[in-house]
Amino acid sequence: FLLREGIPAFFEVPLTNFLGTRWYPIFDLFGTLPLILGSALVTVVAIAIALPLGVATAVFVREVAPNWAREVLKPMIEVLAGIPSVVLGFFGMTLVAPLVRKILGAPTGLTAFTGALILAYMALPTIISVAEDALDAVPKSYRDAGLAMGATKWQTIWHVVVPAARSGIVTAVMLGMGRAIGETMAVMMVTGNAARLPLTLDSLFRPVRTVTATIAAEMGEVAQGSVHYHVLFGLGIILFILTFLINLVAASTIFKKQRRGGLR
């Protein structure tokens, strides 16, 4: 269905228009570059925020926290993933956006950075859970060997356990990125929805528009069968390809790890 409705867009819209810099469907301008770059900017910044926090939390839960605390923290982290995105979007609009405007001096609080903060929060449960499972899969003998050679507990964690779980942590990041790039409602509510090219140094603190927000905002009022209609499905194809590639990289990482483990 996605291909049936989206492929006509690539024949109806010239390539120079489709890859242009202006998204004004009412004037038959379907430049998707601002939307793709907006999605990329928000997603990359979100992962840059979530990665250190997620890995550090996973290390704490698996390696540092006592058993009773681990039994409490793991269900709480999993519950965070169940919070509806519209609730997080409302939270971002009412609390995070005003803070961004006041503290960082942005013209408006509805910026790419605000969206990245919300997406980082949404990606954290996935990153923490998968990374914690990867750390848990590291054999106990690795830890014992590190301690036996005179390393401290923290040295063993950061120089032995975490490197041994690197492939699983990469998988966690890829899955978190797939979660972030496909998010719709929260991003639509907090990024300002301005289809502009985020190429300047201050783009992070200005409004942007993502692919998912564009589809959600315009699909309900577009004429079925029109060029605009097919272009929105074309955006869906692009988004599908991006998320497929991200998940493919994550799956190949797991496969390589399992194959190396089987060979050993």
XYZ file of N, CA and C in Angstrom:
792
model
N 0.837 -1.209 0.000
C 0.000 0.000 0.000
C 0.867 1.254 0.000
N 1.901 1.242 0.820
C 2.799 2.391 0.888
C 3.460 2.645 -0.461
N 3.935 1.579 -1.093
C 4.575 1.728 -2.401
C 3.566 2.161 -3.468
N 2.366 1.596 -3.416
C 1.353 1.932 -4.409
C 0.989 3.402 -4.362
N 0.882 3.944 -3.163
C 0.464 5.335 -3.020
C 1.639 6.314 -3.106
N 2.849 5.843 -2.825
C 3.981 6.769 -2.769
C 4.827 6.837 -4.011
N 4.939 5.736 -4.751
C 5.803 5.727 -5.941
C 5.358 6.738 -6.998
N 4.044 6.977 -7.218
C 3.667 7.994 -8.215
C 4.279 9.359 -7.962
N 4.604 9.682 -6.716
C 5.188 10.989 -6.415
C 6.515 11.182 -7.118
N 7.283 10.111 -7.266
C 8.599 10.228 -7.892
C 8.493 10.426 -9.411
N 7.323 10.180 -9.971
C 7.106 10.430 -11.397
C 6.374 11.746 -11.637
N 5.567 12.182 -10.659
C 4.777 13.397 -10.821
C 5.551 14.664 -10.461
N 6.547 14.531 -9.590
C 7.314 15.691 -9.135
C 8.734 15.593 -9.674
N 9.237 16.620 -10.348
C 10.625 16.580 -10.826
C 11.605 16.403 -9.671
N 12.718 15.754 -9.951
C 13.702 15.469 -8.905
C 14.239 16.750 -8.284
N 14.446 17.773 -9.096
C 14.950 19.042 -8.553
C 13.958 19.673 -7.585
N 12.665 19.457 -7.839
C 11.637 19.962 -6.933
C 11.574 19.094 -5.670
N 11.622 17.769 -5.849
C 11.491 16.848 -4.714
C 12.658 16.986 -3.742
N 13.841 17.270 -4.267
C 15.027 17.438 -3.427
C 15.342 18.911 -3.192
N 14.354 19.760 -3.369
C 14.549 21.196 -3.189
C 14.572 21.595 -1.727
N 14.637 22.899 -1.512
C 14.778 23.446 -0.160
C 13.515 24.143 0.342
N 12.446 24.107 -0.433
C 11.219 24.806 -0.034
C 10.043 23.832 -0.032
N 9.354 23.770 1.105
C 8.173 22.923 1.242
C 6.945 23.816 1.344
N 6.332 24.085 0.188
C 5.095 24.853 0.111
C 4.157 24.123 -0.837
N 3.452 23.099 -0.370
C 2.595 22.299 -1.262
C 1.537 23.113 -1.981
N 1.083 24.206 -1.357
C 0.031 25.000 -1.997
C 0.541 25.656 -3.283
N 1.871 25.838 -3.378
C 2.485 26.398 -4.584
C 3.223 25.321 -5.383
N 2.890 24.063 -5.125
C 3.506 22.927 -5.813
C 5.020 22.873 -5.606
N 5.460 23.298 -4.435
C 6.873 23.178 -4.058
C 6.984 22.081 -3.005
N 7.616 20.972 -3.366
C 7.670 19.803 -2.488
C 9.117 19.467 -2.115
N 9.866 20.476 -1.723
C 11.252 20.241 -1.322
C 11.334 19.479 -0.004
N 11.816 18.255 -0.063
C 11.855 17.401 1.133
C 13.136 17.557 1.937
N 14.124 18.281 1.413
C 15.406 18.386 2.098
C 15.290 19.007 3.489
N 14.523 20.093 3.699
C 14.386 20.628 5.064
C 13.768 19.628 6.028
N 12.845 18.816 5.543
C 12.188 17.840 6.419
C 13.153 16.724 6.804
N 13.913 16.217 5.831
C 14.854 15.134 6.109
C 15.969 15.613 7.040
N 16.514 16.800 6.750
C 17.584 17.327 7.600
C 17.062 17.678 8.993
N 15.815 18.140 9.081
C 15.227 18.410 10.387
C 15.096 17.149 11.216
N 14.634 16.069 10.584
C 14.546 14.785 11.288
C 15.930 14.308 11.720
N 16.914 14.454 10.827
C 18.270 14.008 11.149
C 18.854 14.806 12.313
N 18.663 16.121 12.296
C 19.202 16.967 13.361
C 18.618 16.589 14.718
N 17.304 16.492 14.790
C 16.652 16.174 16.062
C 17.065 14.784 16.552
N 17.139 13.823 15.635
C 17.469 12.454 16.031
C 18.910 12.338 16.511
N 19.841 12.934 15.777
C 21.263 12.832 16.148
C 21.518 13.494 17.498
N 20.952 14.664 17.724
C 21.145 15.346 19.011
C 20.498 14.545 20.140
N 19.326 13.959 19.870
C 18.665 13.143 20.888
C 19.527 11.939 21.282
N 20.119 11.270 20.297
C 20.973 10.117 20.598
C 22.241 10.564 21.314
N 22.786 11.727 20.931
C 23.975 12.236 21.609
C 23.699 12.511 23.085
N 22.465 12.906 23.400
C 22.092 13.131 24.797
C 21.801 11.807 25.502
N 21.077 10.918 24.823
C 20.608 9.685 25.468
C 21.715 8.645 25.619
N 22.702 8.634 24.711
C 23.724 7.587 24.746
C 24.512 7.561 26.055
N 25.157 8.663 26.468
C 25.903 8.586 27.738
C 25.024 8.325 28.943
N 23.831 8.941 28.957
C 22.930 8.705 30.088
C 22.455 7.260 30.120
N 22.108 6.717 28.938
C 21.607 5.341 28.875
C 22.658 4.323 29.263
N 23.869 4.477 28.728
C 24.936 3.526 29.053
C 25.312 3.627 30.521
N 25.423 4.844 31.044
C 25.764 5.010 32.454
C 24.696 4.392 33.355
N 23.425 4.575 33.001
C 22.344 3.979 33.794
C 22.368 2.468 33.712
N 22.626 1.933 32.505
C 22.705 0.478 32.354
C 23.845 -0.092 33.180
N 24.988 0.593 33.178
C 26.129 0.140 33.987
C 25.783 0.172 35.469
N 25.106 1.232 35.899
C 24.734 1.317 37.310
C 23.778 0.196 37.695
N 22.760 -0.022 36.856
C 21.760 -1.042 37.175
C 22.388 -2.433 37.218
N 23.282 -2.730 36.274
C 23.835 -4.078 36.182
C 25.046 -4.308 37.076
N 25.910 -3.313 37.205
C 27.194 -3.539 37.855
C 27.307 -2.943 39.253
N 26.529 -1.930 39.552
C 26.732 -1.195 40.806
C 25.582 -1.378 41.780
N 24.365 -1.269 41.297
C 23.201 -1.297 42.180
C 23.064 -2.654 42.880
N 22.660 -2.643 44.131
C 22.389 -3.922 44.815
C 21.181 -4.621 44.195
N 21.021 -5.885 44.525
C 19.961 -6.685 43.898
C 18.576 -6.092 44.132
N 18.312 -5.619 45.349
C 16.974 -5.090 45.631
C 16.706 -3.829 44.815
N 17.726 -2.992 44.629
C 17.539 -1.784 43.826
C 17.356 -2.138 42.353
N 18.065 -3.165 41.882
C 17.935 -3.587 40.488
C 16.531 -4.084 40.210
N 15.956 -4.809 41.153
C 14.603 -5.328 40.966
C 13.558 -4.222 40.927
N 13.881 -3.086 41.520
C 12.968 -1.943 41.496
C 13.181 -1.087 40.250
N 14.460 -0.876 39.897
C 14.779 0.036 38.807
C 14.378 -0.518 37.445
N 14.601 -1.807 37.218
C 14.313 -2.365 35.897
C 12.841 -2.232 35.508
N 11.883 -2.585 36.381
C 10.473 -2.356 36.007
C 10.133 -0.879 35.823
N 10.760 -0.005 36.629
C 10.479 1.424 36.486
C 10.952 1.943 35.130
N 12.113 1.475 34.686
C 12.638 1.896 33.386
C 11.726 1.405 32.270
N 11.239 0.190 32.381
C 10.351 -0.346 31.356
C 9.014 0.385 31.335
N 8.554 0.854 32.495
C 7.294 1.604 32.559
C 7.425 2.932 31.808
N 8.630 3.538 31.836
C 8.834 4.811 31.149
C 8.525 4.705 29.669
N 8.780 3.533 29.085
C 8.528 3.351 27.655
C 7.041 3.346 27.328
N 6.190 3.165 28.324
C 4.757 3.090 28.072
C 4.030 4.413 28.178
N 4.748 5.500 28.500
C 4.096 6.805 28.599
C 3.702 7.283 27.202
N 2.454 7.647 26.963
C 2.039 8.084 25.615
C 2.828 9.290 25.144
N 3.146 9.315 23.860
C 3.955 10.399 23.315
C 3.241 11.741 23.397
N 1.906 11.744 23.311
C 1.178 13.012 23.395
C 1.325 13.613 24.789
N 1.447 12.773 25.811
C 1.679 13.277 27.170
C 3.056 13.924 27.267
N 4.048 13.263 26.673
C 5.390 13.833 26.674
C 5.450 15.115 25.853
N 4.695 15.162 24.747
C 4.643 16.377 23.963
C 4.035 17.523 24.748
N 2.965 17.254 25.484
C 2.344 18.280 26.326
C 3.308 18.729 27.421
N 4.026 17.775 28.008
C 5.040 18.092 29.016
C 6.114 18.995 28.418
N 6.527 18.680 27.179
C 7.537 19.499 26.533
C 7.049 20.911 26.248
N 5.795 21.046 25.832
C 5.247 22.366 25.523
C 5.110 23.236 26.762
N 4.677 22.651 27.866
C 4.346 23.446 29.047
C 5.528 23.676 29.986
N 6.499 22.743 30.003
C 7.606 22.857 30.954
C 8.965 23.026 30.283
N 9.274 22.153 29.328
C 10.612 22.177 28.726
C 10.786 23.401 27.830
N 9.805 23.685 26.969
C 9.924 24.807 26.031
C 10.137 26.147 26.737
N 9.379 26.493 27.788
C 9.655 27.753 28.492
C 11.044 27.805 29.107
N 11.544 26.668 29.603
C 12.892 26.639 30.178
C 13.951 26.878 29.103
N 13.757 26.269 27.940
C 14.704 26.477 26.838
C 14.717 27.944 26.422
N 13.558 28.559 26.366
C 13.476 29.959 25.959
C 14.141 30.883 26.986
N 13.922 30.620 28.267
C 14.450 31.508 29.301
C 15.937 31.272 29.556
N 16.331 30.011 29.680
C 17.713 29.712 30.067
C 18.676 29.898 28.904
N 18.301 29.435 27.722
C 19.192 29.490 26.565
C 18.991 30.729 25.713
N 17.980 31.515 26.011
C 17.763 32.748 25.282
C 17.286 32.548 23.860
N 16.629 31.445 23.569
C 16.125 31.175 22.225
C 14.912 32.067 21.947
N 14.709 32.443 20.675
C 13.529 33.272 20.348
C 12.226 32.600 20.731
N 12.174 31.286 20.610
C 10.998 30.514 21.015
C 11.473 29.226 21.656
N 10.649 28.689 22.530
C 11.024 27.439 23.175
C 10.759 26.217 22.320
N 9.986 26.385 21.243
C 9.658 25.268 20.360
C 10.760 25.139 19.308
N 11.809 24.433 19.653
C 13.004 24.354 18.825
C 13.413 22.897 18.616
N 14.427 22.718 17.760
C 14.972 21.385 17.535
C 15.557 20.817 18.819
N 16.160 21.667 19.643
C 16.754 21.196 20.892
C 15.688 20.684 21.846
N 14.549 21.358 21.904
C 13.443 20.900 22.744
C 12.960 19.527 22.280
N 12.803 19.369 20.964
C 12.409 18.071 20.441
C 13.444 17.000 20.738
N 14.734 17.365 20.657
C 15.786 16.400 20.943
C 15.745 15.948 22.403
N 15.456 16.873 23.311
C 15.356 16.498 24.728
C 14.227 15.497 24.959
N 13.082 15.752 24.340
C 11.947 14.842 24.502
C 12.257 13.488 23.864
N 12.859 13.496 22.683
C 13.191 12.233 22.022
C 14.258 11.467 22.801
N 15.201 12.178 23.394
C 16.212 11.507 24.220
C 15.552 10.777 25.386
N 14.587 11.439 26.005
C 13.857 10.790 27.103
C 13.108 9.556 26.607
N 12.536 9.638 25.410
C 11.770 8.520 24.877
C 12.678 7.364 24.451
N 13.909 7.681 24.025
C 14.835 6.636 23.597
C 15.548 5.974 24.769
N 15.591 6.635 25.914
C 16.347 6.108 27.056
C 15.907 4.711 27.497
N 14.608 4.423 27.654
C 14.235 3.074 28.099
C 14.744 1.978 27.177
N 14.687 2.210 25.864
C 15.185 1.205 24.919
C 16.683 1.026 25.062
N 17.416 2.130 25.111
C 18.874 2.054 25.222
C 19.282 1.384 26.531
N 18.640 1.767 27.626
C 19.010 1.209 28.927
C 18.727 -0.297 28.968
N 17.557 -0.700 28.520
C 17.176 -2.115 28.604
C 18.085 -2.992 27.759
N 18.325 -2.590 26.504
C 19.152 -3.413 25.612
C 20.610 -3.407 26.070
N 21.120 -2.243 26.488
C 22.503 -2.170 26.962
C 22.682 -2.973 28.249
N 21.687 -2.948 29.113
C 21.780 -3.729 30.353
C 21.799 -5.219 30.063
N 21.012 -5.659 29.092
C 21.040 -7.063 28.686
C 22.404 -7.437 28.099
N 23.004 -6.520 27.335
C 24.327 -6.779 26.763
C 25.381 -6.896 27.857
N 25.309 -6.039 28.866
C 26.252 -6.131 29.980
C 26.044 -7.415 30.776
N 24.785 -7.810 30.916
C 24.477 -9.030 31.658
C 25.008 -10.270 30.945
N 25.143 -10.179 29.606
C 25.621 -11.328 28.829
C 27.140 -11.500 28.889
N 27.855 -10.508 29.405
C 29.309 -10.627 29.525
C 29.632 -11.676 30.589
N 30.432 -12.687 30.277
C 30.717 -13.756 31.253
C 31.343 -13.226 32.535
N 31.028 -13.856 33.641
C 31.584 -13.454 34.939
C 33.099 -13.631 34.969
N 33.600 -14.544 34.162
C 35.044 -14.777 34.147
C 35.805 -13.541 33.689
N 35.186 -12.695 32.826
C 35.842 -11.467 32.393
C 36.052 -10.537 33.580
N 35.036 -10.429 34.414
C 35.143 -9.565 35.588
C 36.166 -10.117 36.566
N 36.130 -11.433 36.801
C 37.074 -12.052 37.728
C 38.510 -11.892 37.236
N 38.702 -12.001 35.918
C 40.052 -11.863 35.363
C 40.572 -10.443 35.553
N 39.709 -9.461 35.323
C 40.120 -8.076 35.507
C 40.497 -7.780 36.945
N 39.689 -8.244 37.876
C 39.978 -8.026 39.295
C 41.227 -8.782 39.727
N 41.427 -9.977 39.180
C 42.595 -10.778 39.540
C 43.901 -10.143 39.077
N 43.824 -9.346 38.009
C 45.022 -8.675 37.506
C 45.309 -7.364 38.223
N 44.523 -7.050 39.249
C 44.777 -5.877 40.068
C 43.964 -4.658 39.718
N 43.044 -4.764 38.746
C 42.198 -3.626 38.383
C 41.143 -3.398 39.453
N 40.773 -2.124 39.624
C 39.680 -1.821 40.543
C 38.353 -2.200 39.898
N 37.288 -2.096 40.671
C 35.973 -2.442 40.129
C 35.609 -1.529 38.967
N 35.856 -0.215 39.112
C 35.514 0.710 38.047
C 36.386 0.504 36.816
N 37.676 0.208 37.032
C 38.545 -0.085 35.891
C 38.081 -1.332 35.152
N 37.645 -2.329 35.896
C 37.136 -3.552 35.272
C 35.883 -3.269 34.464
N 35.009 -2.429 35.013
C 33.765 -2.110 34.314
C 34.048 -1.385 32.997
N 34.846 -0.320 33.057
C 35.019 0.547 31.888
C 36.028 0.007 30.883
N 36.969 -0.825 31.326
C 38.007 -1.309 30.416
C 37.826 -2.775 30.022
N 36.933 -3.477 30.695
C 36.729 -4.896 30.383
C 35.270 -5.177 30.011
N 34.362 -4.857 30.918
C 32.955 -5.244 30.736
C 32.306 -4.442 29.606
N 32.431 -3.120 29.646
C 31.789 -2.284 28.622
C 32.350 -2.575 27.226
N 33.681 -2.664 27.032
C 34.168 -3.039 25.693
C 33.682 -4.409 25.230
N 33.548 -5.355 26.174
C 33.058 -6.683 25.789
C 31.603 -6.633 25.336
N 30.850 -5.665 25.828
C 29.431 -5.538 25.467
C 29.219 -4.471 24.399
N 30.285 -4.089 23.686
C 30.202 -2.980 22.736
C 29.157 -3.224 21.647
N 29.132 -4.424 21.105
C 28.179 -4.692 20.017
C 26.745 -4.575 20.504
N 26.473 -5.039 21.708
C 25.124 -4.904 22.257
C 24.762 -3.460 22.534
N 25.741 -2.665 22.957
C 25.490 -1.243 23.197
C 25.225 -0.516 21.878
N 25.971 -0.890 20.829
C 25.711 -0.303 19.509
C 24.300 -0.651 19.044
N 23.895 -1.889 19.298
C 22.532 -2.287 18.956
C 21.510 -1.449 19.706
N 21.762 -1.200 20.983
C 20.859 -0.374 21.790
C 20.737 1.029 21.205
N 21.872 1.589 20.773
C 21.851 2.937 20.196
C 21.064 2.947 18.894
N 21.260 1.922 18.056
C 20.545 1.865 16.785
C 19.044 1.729 16.998
N 18.641 0.898 17.933
C 17.217 0.740 18.219
C 16.633 2.014 18.809
N 17.403 2.671 19.673
C 16.953 3.953 20.213
C 16.818 5.000 19.128
N 17.738 4.979 18.158
C 17.663 5.915 17.039
C 16.433 5.626 16.181
N 16.149 4.340 15.949
C 14.946 3.991 15.204
C 13.686 4.439 15.920
N 13.711 4.354 17.238
C 12.572 4.825 18.040
C 12.413 6.337 17.914
N 13.534 7.047 17.897
C 13.484 8.505 17.870
C 13.071 9.032 16.502
N 13.637 8.467 15.433
C 13.376 9.009 14.099
C 11.944 8.753 13.650
N 11.286 7.749 14.223
C 9.912 7.448 13.836
C 8.864 8.096 14.719
N 9.279 8.853 15.731
C 8.320 9.489 16.633
C 7.600 10.639 15.938
N 6.311 10.782 16.240
C 5.490 11.762 15.527
C 4.913 12.826 16.442
N 4.025 12.429 17.336
C 3.204 13.394 18.056
C 4.032 14.327 18.929
N 4.946 13.780 19.719
C 5.744 14.623 20.609
C 6.580 15.622 19.811
N 7.159 15.160 18.694
C 7.987 16.043 17.871
C 7.140 17.143 17.244
N 5.963 16.781 16.781
C 5.082 17.764 16.146
C 4.676 18.858 17.129
N 4.605 18.522 18.392
C 4.136 19.479 19.392
C 5.232 20.416 19.889
N 6.499 20.027 19.793
C 7.539 20.820 20.469
C 8.626 21.373 19.553
N 8.631 21.056 18.258
C 9.725 21.525 17.411
C 9.393 22.781 16.622
N 8.184 23.265 16.686
C 7.832 24.513 16.017
C 7.293 24.358 14.611
N 7.583 23.222 13.946
C 7.021 22.899 12.627
C 7.283 23.985 11.587
N 8.521 24.454 11.507
C 8.916 25.394 10.462
C 9.814 24.656 9.485
N 9.376 24.551 8.237
C 10.138 23.805 7.224
C 11.277 24.664 6.703
N 12.363 24.733 7.474
C 13.532 25.529 7.096
C 14.770 24.637 7.142
N 15.756 24.992 6.339
C 16.995 24.213 6.306
C 17.806 24.476 7.576
N 18.102 23.449 8.352
C 18.878 23.640 9.592
C 20.383 23.601 9.316
N 20.868 24.620 8.611
C 22.276 24.626 8.196
C 23.107 25.671 8.928
N 22.497 26.556 9.693
C 23.240 27.579 10.422
C 23.635 27.066 11.804
N 24.562 27.779 12.447
C 25.069 27.333 13.742
C 23.996 27.358 14.824
N 23.020 28.251 14.669
C 21.972 28.356 15.682
C 20.738 27.535 15.331
N 20.849 26.646 14.348
C 19.673 25.868 13.916
C 19.119 24.996 15.035
N 19.989 24.574 15.943
C 19.532 23.709 17.034
C 18.546 24.430 17.938
N 18.632 25.747 17.983
C 17.760 26.528 18.867
C 16.739 27.335 18.072
N 16.392 26.811 16.912
C 15.335 27.400 16.091
C 14.335 26.308 15.696
N 13.137 26.692 15.294
C 12.147 25.672 14.905
C 12.590 24.889 13.679
N 12.217 23.627 13.653
C 12.440 22.761 12.494
C 11.174 21.950 12.271
N 11.162 21.216 11.169
C 10.032 20.338 10.886
C 10.567 18.989 10.461
N 9.971 17.937 10.975
C 10.436 16.588 10.672
C 9.511 15.914 9.660
N 9.983 14.813 9.120
C 9.189 14.054 8.148
C 7.906 13.546 8.788
N 8.016 12.976 9.966
C 6.834 12.391 10.621
C 5.797 13.463 10.958
N 6.267 14.612 11.436
C 5.329 15.688 11.783
C 4.612 16.203 10.538
N 5.310 16.255 9.410
C 4.693 16.716 8.163
C 3.588 15.772 7.725
N 3.860 14.474 7.762
C 2.854 13.490 7.364
C 1.635 13.579 8.272
N 1.864 13.656 9.583
C 0.750 13.690 10.530
C -0.066 14.968 10.405
N 0.607 16.088 10.155
C -0.094 17.372 10.126
C -0.894 17.574 8.846
N -0.433 17.021 7.731
C -1.037 17.347 6.448
C -1.866 16.228 5.834
N -1.692 15.002 6.293
C -2.396 13.888 5.658
C -3.910 13.993 5.839
N -4.362 14.541 6.934
C -5.790 14.584 7.203
C -6.562 15.561 6.345
N -5.875 16.533 5.739
C -6.595 17.549 4.980
C -6.191 17.601 3.515
N -5.392 16.647 3.058
C -4.961 16.646 1.668
C -5.990 15.917 0.808
N -6.112 16.331 -0.428
C -7.057 15.685 -1.346
C -6.506 14.331 -1.781
N -7.315 13.302 -1.614
C -6.864 11.958 -1.967
C -6.608 11.855 -3.468
N -5.446 11.279 -3.804
C -5.070 11.114 -5.194
C -4.337 12.301 -5.792
N -4.199 13.388 -5.036
C -3.493 14.555 -5.546
C -1.983 14.337 -5.488
N -1.242 15.246 -6.109
C 0.218 15.165 -6.067
C 0.719 15.281 -4.624
N 0.122 16.201 -3.884
C 0.489 16.381 -2.478
C 0.275 15.080 -1.696
N -0.817 14.428 -1.953
C -1.141 13.148 -1.307
C -0.059 12.115 -1.591
N 0.340 11.980 -2.843
C 1.362 11.002 -3.202
C 2.729 11.377 -2.633
N 3.013 12.668 -2.545
C 4.297 13.089 -1.993
C 4.390 12.744 -0.513
N 3.285 12.882 0.211
C 3.300 12.507 1.631
C 3.583 11.016 1.790
N 3.017 10.202 0.921
C 3.338 8.775 0.965
C 4.782 8.528 0.523
N 5.275 9.375 -0.394
C 6.682 9.280 -0.762
C 7.591 9.557 0.424
N 7.201 10.520 1.256
C 7.939 10.763 2.495
C 7.892 9.548 3.408
N 6.731 8.869 3.406
C 6.622 7.646 4.195
C 7.585 6.567 3.713
N 7.771 6.482 2.391
C 8.724 5.513 1.839
C 10.140 5.851 2.287
N 10.490 7.144 2.228
C 11.822 7.568 2.667
C 12.031 7.242 4.144
N 11.027 7.518 4.957
C 11.127 7.226 6.382
C 11.252 5.731 6.625
N 10.500 4.945 5.865
C 10.571 3.493 5.998
C 11.978 2.987 5.665
N 12.562 3.527 4.594
C 13.907 3.104 4.193
C 14.926 3.461 5.280
N 14.805 4.664 5.847
C 15.743 5.083 6.883
C 15.661 4.177 8.108
N 14.452 3.929 8.582
C 14.297 3.073 9.766
C 14.696 1.638 9.459
N 14.432 1.184 8.234
C 14.841 -0.167 7.851
C 16.365 -0.291 7.882
N 17.070 0.710 7.357
C 18.532 0.667 7.350
C 19.093 0.682 8.770
N 18.491 1.497 9.633
C 18.956 1.556 11.024
C 18.762 0.206 11.706
N 17.591 -0.389 11.547
C 17.341 -1.697 12.152
C 18.190 -2.787 11.515
N 18.504 -2.633 10.222
C 19.360 -3.609 9.554
C 20.765 -3.584 10.140
N 21.275 -2.393 10.401
C 22.601 -2.281 11.022
C 22.592 -2.905 12.411
N 21.519 -2.637 13.182
C 21.428 -3.223 14.518
C 21.350 -4.743 14.461
N 20.545 -5.269 13.522
C 20.402 -6.723 13.405
C 21.708 -7.372 12.956
N 22.422 -6.714 12.021
C 23.686 -7.282 11.560
C 24.720 -7.285 12.676
N 24.663 -6.283 13.553
C 25.580 -6.252 14.702
C 25.332 -7.436 15.627
N 24.047 -7.709 15.892
C 23.710 -8.858 16.738
C 24.146 -10.159 16.075
N 23.907 -10.268 14.764
C 24.259 -11.497 14.050
C 25.762 -11.752 14.090
N 26.549 -10.687 13.873
C 28.003 -10.851 13.908
C 28.473 -11.263 15.291
N 27.864 -10.693 16.328
C 28.239 -11.052 17.691
C 27.924 -12.521 17.966
N 26.718 -12.963 17.559
C 26.338 -14.354 17.787
C 27.225 -15.309 16.984
N 27.586 -14.912 15.753
C 28.430 -15.773 14.938
C 29.825 -15.900 15.530
N 30.384 -14.778 16.019
C 31.693 -14.849 16.660
C 31.647 -15.691 17.913
N 30.523 -15.540 18.672
C 30.377 -16.354 19.869
C 30.287 -17.826 19.542
N 29.593 -18.181 18.441
C 29.482 -19.575 18.048
C 30.823 -20.139 17.591
N 31.612 -19.294 16.877
C 32.924 -19.762 16.446
C 33.843 -20.016 17.618
N 33.753 -19.127 18.624
C 34.583 -19.375 19.811
C 34.122 -20.625 20.542
